[in-house]
CSV table of C-alpha atoms and ligand atoms in Angstrom, one decimal:
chain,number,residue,atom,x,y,z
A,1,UNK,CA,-15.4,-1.4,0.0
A,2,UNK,CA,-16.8,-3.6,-2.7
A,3,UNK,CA,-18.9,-0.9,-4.1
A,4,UNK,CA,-18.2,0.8,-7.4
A,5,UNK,CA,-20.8,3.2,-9.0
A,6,UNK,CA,-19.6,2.7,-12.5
A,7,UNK,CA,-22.4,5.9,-13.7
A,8,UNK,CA,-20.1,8.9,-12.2
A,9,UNK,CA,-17.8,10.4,-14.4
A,10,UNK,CA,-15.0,9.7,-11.6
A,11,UNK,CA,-13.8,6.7,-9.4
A,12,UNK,CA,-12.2,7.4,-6.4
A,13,UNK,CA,-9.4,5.0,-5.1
A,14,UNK,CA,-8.6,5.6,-1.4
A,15,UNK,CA,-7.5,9.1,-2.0
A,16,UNK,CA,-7.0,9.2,-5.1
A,17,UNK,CA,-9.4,10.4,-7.9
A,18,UNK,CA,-9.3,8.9,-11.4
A,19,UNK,CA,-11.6,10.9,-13.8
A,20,UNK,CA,-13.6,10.2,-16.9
A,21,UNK,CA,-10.9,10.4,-20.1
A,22,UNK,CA,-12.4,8.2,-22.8
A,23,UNK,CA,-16.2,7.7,-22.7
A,24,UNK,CA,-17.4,3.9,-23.9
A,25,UNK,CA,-18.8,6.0,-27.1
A,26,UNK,CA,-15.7,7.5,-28.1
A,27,UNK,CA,-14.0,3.9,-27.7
A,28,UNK,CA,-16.9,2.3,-29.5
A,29,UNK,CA,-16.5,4.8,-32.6
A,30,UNK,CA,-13.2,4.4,-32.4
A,31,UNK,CA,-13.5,0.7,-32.6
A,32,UNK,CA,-15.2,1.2,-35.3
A,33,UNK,CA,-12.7,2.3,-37.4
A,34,UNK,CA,-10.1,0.1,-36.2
A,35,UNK,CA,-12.3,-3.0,-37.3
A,36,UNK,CA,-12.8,-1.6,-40.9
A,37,UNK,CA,-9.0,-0.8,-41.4
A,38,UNK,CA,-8.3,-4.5,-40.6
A,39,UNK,CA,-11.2,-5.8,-42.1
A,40,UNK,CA,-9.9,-4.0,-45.6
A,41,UNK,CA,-6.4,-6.1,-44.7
A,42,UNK,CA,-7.0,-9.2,-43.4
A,43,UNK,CA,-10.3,-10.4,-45.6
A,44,UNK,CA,-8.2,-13.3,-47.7
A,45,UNK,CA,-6.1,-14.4,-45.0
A,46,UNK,CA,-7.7,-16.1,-42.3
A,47,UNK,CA,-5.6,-14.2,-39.7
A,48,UNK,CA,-5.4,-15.5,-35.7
A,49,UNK,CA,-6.2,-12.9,-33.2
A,50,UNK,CA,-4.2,-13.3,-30.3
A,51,UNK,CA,-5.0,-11.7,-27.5
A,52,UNK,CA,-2.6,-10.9,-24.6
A,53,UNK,CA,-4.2,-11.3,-21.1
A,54,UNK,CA,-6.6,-9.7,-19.1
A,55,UNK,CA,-6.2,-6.4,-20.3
A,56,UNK,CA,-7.2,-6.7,-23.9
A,57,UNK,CA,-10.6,-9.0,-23.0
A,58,UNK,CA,-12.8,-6.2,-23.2
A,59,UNK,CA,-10.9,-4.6,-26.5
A,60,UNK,CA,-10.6,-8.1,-28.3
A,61,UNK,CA,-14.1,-8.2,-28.3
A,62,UNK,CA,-15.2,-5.6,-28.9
A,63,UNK,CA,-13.3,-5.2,-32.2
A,64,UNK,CA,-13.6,-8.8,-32.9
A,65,UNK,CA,-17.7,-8.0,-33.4
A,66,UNK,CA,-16.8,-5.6,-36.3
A,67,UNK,CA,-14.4,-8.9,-38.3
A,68,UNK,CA,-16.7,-9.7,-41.3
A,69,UNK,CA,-14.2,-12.5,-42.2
A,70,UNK,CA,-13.3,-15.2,-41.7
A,71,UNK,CA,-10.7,-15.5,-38.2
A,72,UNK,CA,-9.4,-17.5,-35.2
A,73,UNK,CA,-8.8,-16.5,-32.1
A,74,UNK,CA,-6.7,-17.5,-28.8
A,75,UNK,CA,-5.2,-15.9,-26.0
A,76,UNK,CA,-1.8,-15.9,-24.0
A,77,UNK,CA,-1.2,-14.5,-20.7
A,78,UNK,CA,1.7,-12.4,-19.7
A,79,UNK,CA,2.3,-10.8,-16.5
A,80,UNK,CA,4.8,-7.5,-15.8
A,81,UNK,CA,2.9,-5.3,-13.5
A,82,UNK,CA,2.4,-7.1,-10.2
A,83,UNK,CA,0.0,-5.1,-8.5
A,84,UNK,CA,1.4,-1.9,-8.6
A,85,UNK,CA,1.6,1.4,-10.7
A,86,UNK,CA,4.9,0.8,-12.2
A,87,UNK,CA,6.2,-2.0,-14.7
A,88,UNK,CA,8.4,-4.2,-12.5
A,89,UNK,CA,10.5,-4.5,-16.0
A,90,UNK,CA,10.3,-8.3,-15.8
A,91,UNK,CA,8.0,-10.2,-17.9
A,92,UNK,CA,6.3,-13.5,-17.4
A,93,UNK,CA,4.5,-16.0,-19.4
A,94,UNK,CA,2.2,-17.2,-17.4
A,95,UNK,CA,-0.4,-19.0,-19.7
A,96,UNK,CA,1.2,-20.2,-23.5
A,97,UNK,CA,-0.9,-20.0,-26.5
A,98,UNK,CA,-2.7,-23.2,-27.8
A,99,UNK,CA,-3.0,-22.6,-31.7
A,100,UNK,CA,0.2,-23.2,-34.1
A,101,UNK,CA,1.4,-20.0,-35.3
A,102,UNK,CA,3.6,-21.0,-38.1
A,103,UNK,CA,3.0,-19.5,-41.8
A,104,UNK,CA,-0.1,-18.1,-40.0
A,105,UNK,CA,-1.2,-14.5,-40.0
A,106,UNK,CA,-0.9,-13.0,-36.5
A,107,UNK,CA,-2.4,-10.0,-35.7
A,108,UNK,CA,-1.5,-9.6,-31.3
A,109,UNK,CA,-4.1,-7.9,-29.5
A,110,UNK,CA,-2.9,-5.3,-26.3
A,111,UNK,CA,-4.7,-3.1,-24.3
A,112,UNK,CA,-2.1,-0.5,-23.9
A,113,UNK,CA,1.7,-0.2,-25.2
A,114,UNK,CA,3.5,1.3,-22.2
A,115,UNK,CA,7.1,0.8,-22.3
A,116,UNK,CA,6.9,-1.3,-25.1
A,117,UNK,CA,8.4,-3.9,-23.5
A,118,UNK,CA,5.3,-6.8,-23.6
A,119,UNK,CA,5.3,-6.8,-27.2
A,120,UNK,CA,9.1,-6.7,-27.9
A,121,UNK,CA,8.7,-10.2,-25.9
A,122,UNK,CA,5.7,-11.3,-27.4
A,123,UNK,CA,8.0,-10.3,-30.8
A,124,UNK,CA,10.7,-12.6,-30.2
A,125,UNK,CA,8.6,-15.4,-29.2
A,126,UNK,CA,6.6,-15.5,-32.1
A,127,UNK,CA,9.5,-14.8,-34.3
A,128,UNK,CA,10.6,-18.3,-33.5
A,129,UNK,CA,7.7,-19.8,-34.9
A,130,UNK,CA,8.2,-18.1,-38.5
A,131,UNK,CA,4.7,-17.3,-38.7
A,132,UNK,CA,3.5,-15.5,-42.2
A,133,UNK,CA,3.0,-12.3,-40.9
A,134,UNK,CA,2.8,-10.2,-37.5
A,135,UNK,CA,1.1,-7.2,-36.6
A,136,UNK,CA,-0.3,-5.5,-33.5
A,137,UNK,CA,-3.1,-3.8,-32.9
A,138,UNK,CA,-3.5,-1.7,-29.5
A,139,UNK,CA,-6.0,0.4,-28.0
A,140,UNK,CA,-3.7,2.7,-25.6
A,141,UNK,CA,-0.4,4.0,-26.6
A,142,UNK,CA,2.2,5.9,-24.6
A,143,UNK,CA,4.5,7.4,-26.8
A,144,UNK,CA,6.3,9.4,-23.9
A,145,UNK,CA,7.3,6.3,-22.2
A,146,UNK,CA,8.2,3.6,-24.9
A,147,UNK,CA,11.7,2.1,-24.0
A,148,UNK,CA,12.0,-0.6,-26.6
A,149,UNK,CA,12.3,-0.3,-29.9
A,150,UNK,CA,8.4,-1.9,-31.3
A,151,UNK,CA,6.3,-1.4,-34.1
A,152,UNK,CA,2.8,-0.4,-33.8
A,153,UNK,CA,0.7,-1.4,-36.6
A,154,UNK,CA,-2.8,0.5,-35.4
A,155,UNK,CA,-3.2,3.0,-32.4
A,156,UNK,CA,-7.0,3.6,-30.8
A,157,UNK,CA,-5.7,6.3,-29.3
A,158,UNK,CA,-2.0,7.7,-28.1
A,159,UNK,CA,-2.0,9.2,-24.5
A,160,UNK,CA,-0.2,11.1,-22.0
A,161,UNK,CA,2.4,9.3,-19.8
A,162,UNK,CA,-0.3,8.6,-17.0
A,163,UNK,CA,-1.9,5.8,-15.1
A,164,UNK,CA,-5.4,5.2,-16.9
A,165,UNK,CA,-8.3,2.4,-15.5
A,166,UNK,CA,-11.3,0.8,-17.0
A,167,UNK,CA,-12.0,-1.0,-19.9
A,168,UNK,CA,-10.1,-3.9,-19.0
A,169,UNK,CA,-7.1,-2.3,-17.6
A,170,UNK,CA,-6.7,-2.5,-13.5
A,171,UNK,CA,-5.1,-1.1,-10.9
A,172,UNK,CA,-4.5,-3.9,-8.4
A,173,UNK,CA,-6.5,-6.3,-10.8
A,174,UNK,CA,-9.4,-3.7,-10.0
A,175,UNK,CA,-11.6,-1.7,-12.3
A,176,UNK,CA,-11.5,-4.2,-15.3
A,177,UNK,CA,-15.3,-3.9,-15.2
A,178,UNK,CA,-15.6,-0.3,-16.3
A,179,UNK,CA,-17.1,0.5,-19.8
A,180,UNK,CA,-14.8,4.0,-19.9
A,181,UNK,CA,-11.4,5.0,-19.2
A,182,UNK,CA,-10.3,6.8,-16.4
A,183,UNK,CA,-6.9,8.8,-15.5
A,184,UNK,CA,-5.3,9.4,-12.6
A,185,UNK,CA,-6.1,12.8,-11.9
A,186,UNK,CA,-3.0,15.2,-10.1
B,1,LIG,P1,4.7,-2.5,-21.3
B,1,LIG,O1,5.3,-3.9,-21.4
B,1,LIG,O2,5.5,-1.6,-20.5
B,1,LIG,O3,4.5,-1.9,-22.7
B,1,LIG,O4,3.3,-2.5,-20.6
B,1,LIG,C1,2.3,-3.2,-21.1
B,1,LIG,C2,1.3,-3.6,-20.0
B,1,LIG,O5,1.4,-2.9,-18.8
B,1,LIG,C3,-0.1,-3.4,-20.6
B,1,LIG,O6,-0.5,-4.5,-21.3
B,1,LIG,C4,-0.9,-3.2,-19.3
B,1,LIG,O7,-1.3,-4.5,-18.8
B,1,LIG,C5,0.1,-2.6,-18.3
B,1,LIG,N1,-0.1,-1.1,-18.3
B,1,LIG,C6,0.6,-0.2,-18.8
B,1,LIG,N2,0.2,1.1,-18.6
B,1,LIG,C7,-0.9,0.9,-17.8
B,1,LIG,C8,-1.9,1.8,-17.3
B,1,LIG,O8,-1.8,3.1,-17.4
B,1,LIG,N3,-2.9,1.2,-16.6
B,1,LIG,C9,-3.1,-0.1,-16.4
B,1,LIG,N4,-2.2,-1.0,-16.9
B,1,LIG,C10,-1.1,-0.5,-17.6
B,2,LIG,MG1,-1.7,-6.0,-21.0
């Protein structure tokens, strides 16, 4: 089935139902807030915003709207969830970053902070490349299921140890497209 009727307020997946957990408004206003925090920070220090691939497409530009300064921005792709549900606990680079990072301001972009394990690798890469400062900014948090020790810099929104869709995060590289997020529904 190709078909996805992105105006219900659930999306089934074979059998399984994933229903309606943050509404694009909430996310927007949320957003919001998130751009004015690091908008107060950043203003004098032409940060780069880097995002980590896909998931944080639809989140990196959405907040990048709301910078009123001056920025850069690029993008790196990591890979750690094959296709399925579960982290495979293995991390992968599998696009580098263009821009030189040293005595830069970084400020890395995720869609969701699961085990934490992503951005302790992203850490130690960028570490390397003594750049002036590094924070993170993510949409999704699990606190429940963090494994790694990571620092957080801004939170959208801390969540439940669940399996959530839409807004640029997949299930099987599905579901990108959605403008809310969904939750897998027991
Ligand atoms: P971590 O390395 O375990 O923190 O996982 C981070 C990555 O796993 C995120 O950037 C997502 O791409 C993916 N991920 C974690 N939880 C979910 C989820 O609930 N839905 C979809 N992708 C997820
Ligand atoms: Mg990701």
């Amino acid at each position: 089935m190709s078909e996805l009727d992105i105006t219900q307020d659930f999306i089934q997946v074979g059998n399984e139902k994933f229903v309606l957990y943050l509404s694009e408004a909430k996310i927007q206003e949320r957003i919001d807030q998130l751009g004015e925090e690091i908008s107060k920070e950043y203003k004098t220090k032409l940060p780069i915003f880097i995002g980590v691939l896909n998931g944080s497409f639809m989140f990196m530009s959405d907040l990048l709207k709301r910078i009123n300064f001056n920025c850069e921005v690029d993008f790196f792709k990591l890979s750690s969830y094959g296709d399925e549900k579960i982290s495979s606990g293995k991390v992968k680079m599998l696009k580098e970053l263009n821009a030189d990072v040293t005595d830069r301001h970084l400020i890395i972009v995720e869609d969701i902070v699961d085990s934490g394990l992503s951005i302790s690798y992203i850490e130690e890469i960028f570490k390397d490349h003594n750049p002036a400062s590094m924070k993170v900014v993510t949409l999704l948090s699990k606190p429940e299921s963090i494994k790694y020790k990571v620092k957080i810099d801004y939170i959208g929104f801390e969540i439940p140890n669940k399996f959530v869709i839409g807004y640029g995060l997949d299930y099987a590289q599905k579901y990108r497209n959605l403008k809310s997020i969904y939750v897998l529904s027991e």
